[in-house]
Amino acid sequence: MAGQFVTEVNDAEFEKQVLQSETPVLVDFWAAWCGPCRALAPVVDAVAEEYNGQLKVMKMDVDRNNMTPGRYGIRGIPALLIFKGGKVAEQIVGFVPKDTIDQSLKRVLVQETAQVRA
């Protein structure tokens, strides 16, 4: 259920792929049985394509991976967590329009640009 610019991540690879990433990472916590998750999938795919090169976009199936969702207190899905420098920078829970995701990403990416210039 991942688009061209979206990668699946699991508990075993989470630290390497997300926490140690040089670039910010948007992780979509989802499950196949979750209607709002399926509705959000094309939005996440569009975000991944639009921000390609500035942001990694990954999906984690909460049914197959329970360590990482538990670690970050994921109780409702879909849940989008934006990681920067190994820490959660933004969190969005539930189905939201792309504009809401864009606003969160802009906050994180603007901070990223400001740090590079400093």
PDB file of C-alpha atoms in Angstrom:
ATOM      1  CA  MET A   1       0.000   0.000   0.000  1.00  0.00           C
ATOM      2  CA  ALA A   2       2.936   2.351  -0.575  1.00  0.00           C
ATOM      3  CA  GLY A   3       3.337   4.667  -3.561  1.00  0.00           C
ATOM      4  CA  GLN A   4       6.419   5.244  -5.688  1.00  0.00           C
ATOM      5  CA  PHE A   5       8.004   7.699  -3.205  1.00  0.00           C
ATOM      6  CA  VAL A   6       6.893   5.890  -0.040  1.00  0.00           C
ATOM      7  CA  THR A   7       8.879   3.107   1.656  1.00  0.00           C
ATOM      8  CA  GLU A   8       7.638   0.519   4.133  1.00  0.00           C
ATOM      9  CA  VAL A   9       9.545   0.477   7.438  1.00  0.00           C
ATOM     10  CA  ASN A  10       9.452  -2.116  10.231  1.00  0.00           C
ATOM     11  CA  ASP A  11      10.464  -2.254  13.893  1.00  0.00           C
ATOM     12  CA  ALA A  12      13.881  -3.741  13.042  1.00  0.00           C
ATOM     13  CA  GLU A  13      14.787  -0.995  10.552  1.00  0.00           C
ATOM     14  CA  PHE A  14      13.111   1.953  12.306  1.00  0.00           C
ATOM     15  CA  GLU A  15      16.164   3.307  14.112  1.00  0.00           C
ATOM     16  CA  LYS A  16      18.386   3.182  11.037  1.00  0.00           C
ATOM     17  CA  GLN A  17      15.793   4.390   8.505  1.00  0.00           C
ATOM     18  CA  VAL A  18      14.033   7.025  10.633  1.00  0.00           C
ATOM     19  CA  LEU A  19      15.908   8.023  13.776  1.00  0.00           C
ATOM     20  CA  GLN A  20      19.334   8.149  12.120  1.00  0.00           C
ATOM     21  CA  SER A  21      18.100   9.821   8.923  1.00  0.00           C
ATOM     22  CA  GLU A  22      19.915  12.970   7.788  1.00  0.00           C
ATOM     23  CA  THR A  23      16.652  14.334   6.383  1.00  0.00           C
ATOM     24  CA  PRO A  24      13.282  14.721   8.123  1.00  0.00           C
ATOM     25  CA  VAL A  25      11.036  11.653   7.910  1.00  0.00           C
ATOM     26  CA  LEU A  26       7.236  11.455   7.810  1.00  0.00           C
ATOM     27  CA  VAL A  27       6.035   8.088   9.148  1.00  0.00           C
ATOM     28  CA  ASP A  28       2.450   7.033   8.437  1.00  0.00           C
ATOM     29  CA  PHE A  29       1.276   4.508  11.048  1.00  0.00           C
ATOM     30  CA  TRP A  30      -1.582   2.546   9.439  1.00  0.00           C
ATOM     31  CA  ALA A  31      -3.355  -0.821   9.105  1.00  0.00           C
ATOM     32  CA  ALA A  32      -5.015  -2.527   6.134  1.00  0.00           C
ATOM     33  CA  TRP A  33      -8.401  -2.777   7.939  1.00  0.00           C
ATOM     34  CA  CYS A  34      -8.483   0.972   8.741  1.00  0.00           C
ATOM     35  CA  GLY A  35     -10.804   2.924   6.406  1.00  0.00           C
ATOM     36  CA  PRO A  36      -9.410   6.379   7.274  1.00  0.00           C
ATOM     37  CA  CYS A  37      -5.887   4.979   6.707  1.00  0.00           C
ATOM     38  CA  ARG A  38      -6.857   3.851   3.198  1.00  0.00           C
ATOM     39  CA  ALA A  39      -8.454   7.252   2.557  1.00  0.00           C
ATOM     40  CA  LEU A  40      -5.281   9.028   3.700  1.00  0.00           C
ATOM     41  CA  ALA A  41      -2.933   6.845   1.586  1.00  0.00           C
ATOM     42  CA  PRO A  42      -3.278   8.888  -1.665  1.00  0.00           C
ATOM     43  CA  VAL A  43      -2.690  12.086   0.333  1.00  0.00           C
ATOM     44  CA  VAL A  44       0.496  10.615   1.835  1.00  0.00           C
ATOM     45  CA  ASP A  45       1.587   9.495  -1.657  1.00  0.00           C
ATOM     46  CA  ALA A  46       1.034  13.050  -2.982  1.00  0.00           C
ATOM     47  CA  VAL A  47       3.030  14.524  -0.083  1.00  0.00           C
ATOM     48  CA  ALA A  48       5.867  12.041  -0.737  1.00  0.00           C
ATOM     49  CA  GLU A  49       6.006  13.017  -4.405  1.00  0.00           C
ATOM     50  CA  GLU A  50       5.807  16.759  -3.738  1.00  0.00           C
ATOM     51  CA  TYR A  51       8.502  16.768  -1.029  1.00  0.00           C
ATOM     52  CA  ASN A  52      10.760  14.188  -2.713  1.00  0.00           C
ATOM     53  CA  GLY A  53      14.377  15.098  -1.952  1.00  0.00           C
ATOM     54  CA  GLN A  54      13.501  17.202   1.123  1.00  0.00           C
ATOM     55  CA  LEU A  55      11.735  14.515   3.126  1.00  0.00           C
ATOM     56  CA  LYS A  56      11.607  10.732   3.424  1.00  0.00           C
ATOM     57  CA  VAL A  57       8.099   9.280   3.635  1.00  0.00           C
ATOM     58  CA  MET A  58       7.606   5.876   5.214  1.00  0.00           C
ATOM     59  CA  LYS A  59       4.653   3.708   6.241  1.00  0.00           C
ATOM     60  CA  MET A  60       4.509   1.356   9.193  1.00  0.00           C
ATOM     61  CA  ASP A  61       1.827  -1.328   9.462  1.00  0.00           C
ATOM     62  CA  VAL A  62       0.828  -1.340  13.143  1.00  0.00           C
ATOM     63  CA  ASP A  63      -0.481  -4.922  12.908  1.00  0.00           C
ATOM     64  CA  ARG A  64       2.914  -6.250  11.806  1.00  0.00           C
ATOM     65  CA  ASN A  65       4.976  -3.959  14.048  1.00  0.00           C
ATOM     66  CA  ASN A  66       3.967  -3.237  17.623  1.00  0.00           C
ATOM     67  CA  MET A  67       7.226  -2.169  19.273  1.00  0.00           C
ATOM     68  CA  THR A  68       7.576   1.202  17.516  1.00  0.00           C
ATOM     69  CA  PRO A  69       3.902   2.283  17.710  1.00  0.00           C
ATOM     70  CA  GLY A  70       3.967   1.371  21.423  1.00  0.00           C
ATOM     71  CA  ARG A  71       7.153   3.360  21.959  1.00  0.00           C
ATOM     72  CA  TYR A  72       5.558   6.489  20.484  1.00  0.00           C
ATOM     73  CA  GLY A  73       2.159   6.044  22.129  1.00  0.00           C
ATOM     74  CA  ILE A  74       0.250   5.408  18.901  1.00  0.00           C
ATOM     75  CA  ARG A  75      -3.281   4.640  20.083  1.00  0.00           C
ATOM     76  CA  GLY A  76      -5.313   5.784  17.088  1.00  0.00           C
ATOM     77  CA  ILE A  77      -4.610   5.450  13.394  1.00  0.00           C
ATOM     78  CA  PRO A  78      -3.923   6.869  10.965  1.00  0.00           C
ATOM     79  CA  ALA A  79      -1.169   8.712  12.804  1.00  0.00           C
ATOM     80  CA  LEU A  80       1.513  10.738  11.055  1.00  0.00           C
ATOM     81  CA  LEU A  81       4.706  11.493  12.954  1.00  0.00           C
ATOM     82  CA  ILE A  82       7.342  13.783  11.519  1.00  0.00           C
ATOM     83  CA  PHE A  83      10.810  12.994  12.825  1.00  0.00           C
ATOM     84  CA  LYS A  84      13.735  15.362  12.662  1.00  0.00           C
ATOM     85  CA  GLY A  85      17.113  14.644  14.205  1.00  0.00           C
ATOM     86  CA  GLY A  86      15.794  11.425  15.734  1.00  0.00           C
ATOM     87  CA  LYS A  87      12.951  13.148  17.607  1.00  0.00           C
ATOM     88  CA  VAL A  88       9.238  13.701  16.932  1.00  0.00           C
ATOM     89  CA  ALA A  89       8.869  17.243  15.580  1.00  0.00           C
ATOM     90  CA  GLU A  90       5.149  17.102  14.668  1.00  0.00           C
ATOM     91  CA  GLN A  91       2.293  14.651  15.178  1.00  0.00           C
ATOM     92  CA  ILE A  92      -1.013  14.440  13.301  1.00  0.00           C
ATOM     93  CA  VAL A  93      -3.697  11.921  14.266  1.00  0.00           C
ATOM     94  CA  GLY A  94      -6.684  10.963  12.134  1.00  0.00           C
ATOM     95  CA  PHE A  95      -7.656  11.680   8.555  1.00  0.00           C
ATOM     96  CA  VAL A  96      -6.704  15.260   7.686  1.00  0.00           C
ATOM     97  CA  PRO A  97      -6.598  17.256   4.454  1.00  0.00           C
ATOM     98  CA  LYS A  98      -3.271  17.664   2.661  1.00  0.00           C
ATOM     99  CA  ASP A  99      -3.143  21.341   3.728  1.00  0.00           C
ATOM    100  CA  THR A 100      -2.859  20.285   7.376  1.00  0.00           C
ATOM    101  CA  ILE A 101       0.072  17.995   6.566  1.00  0.00           C
ATOM    102  CA  ASP A 102       1.682  20.717   4.431  1.00  0.00           C
ATOM    103  CA  GLN A 103       1.505  23.195   7.332  1.00  0.00           C
ATOM    104  CA  SER A 104       3.249  20.761   9.695  1.00  0.00           C
ATOM    105  CA  LEU A 105       5.882  19.911   7.088  1.00  0.00           C
ATOM    106  CA  LYS A 106       6.560  23.561   6.333  1.00  0.00           C
ATOM    107  CA  ARG A 107       7.208  24.230  10.039  1.00  0.00           C
ATOM    108  CA  VAL A 108       9.699  21.363  10.204  1.00  0.00           C
ATOM    109  CA  LEU A 109      11.352  22.082   6.841  1.00  0.00           C
ATOM    110  CA  VAL A 110      11.639  25.832   7.543  1.00  0.00           C
ATOM    111  CA  GLN A 111      13.496  24.996  10.774  1.00  0.00           C
ATOM    112  CA  GLU A 112      15.712  22.669   8.736  1.00  0.00           C
ATOM    113  CA  THR A 113      16.542  25.452   6.232  1.00  0.00           C
ATOM    114  CA  ALA A 114      17.187  27.961   9.024  1.00  0.00           C
ATOM    115  CA  GLN A 115      19.622  25.561  10.719  1.00  0.00           C
ATOM    116  CA  VAL A 116      21.499  24.975   7.470  1.00  0.00           C
ATOM    117  CA  ARG A 117      21.941  28.737   6.980  1.00  0.00           C
ATOM    118  CA  ALA A 118      23.072  29.360  10.572  1.00  0.00           C
TER     119      ALA A 118
END
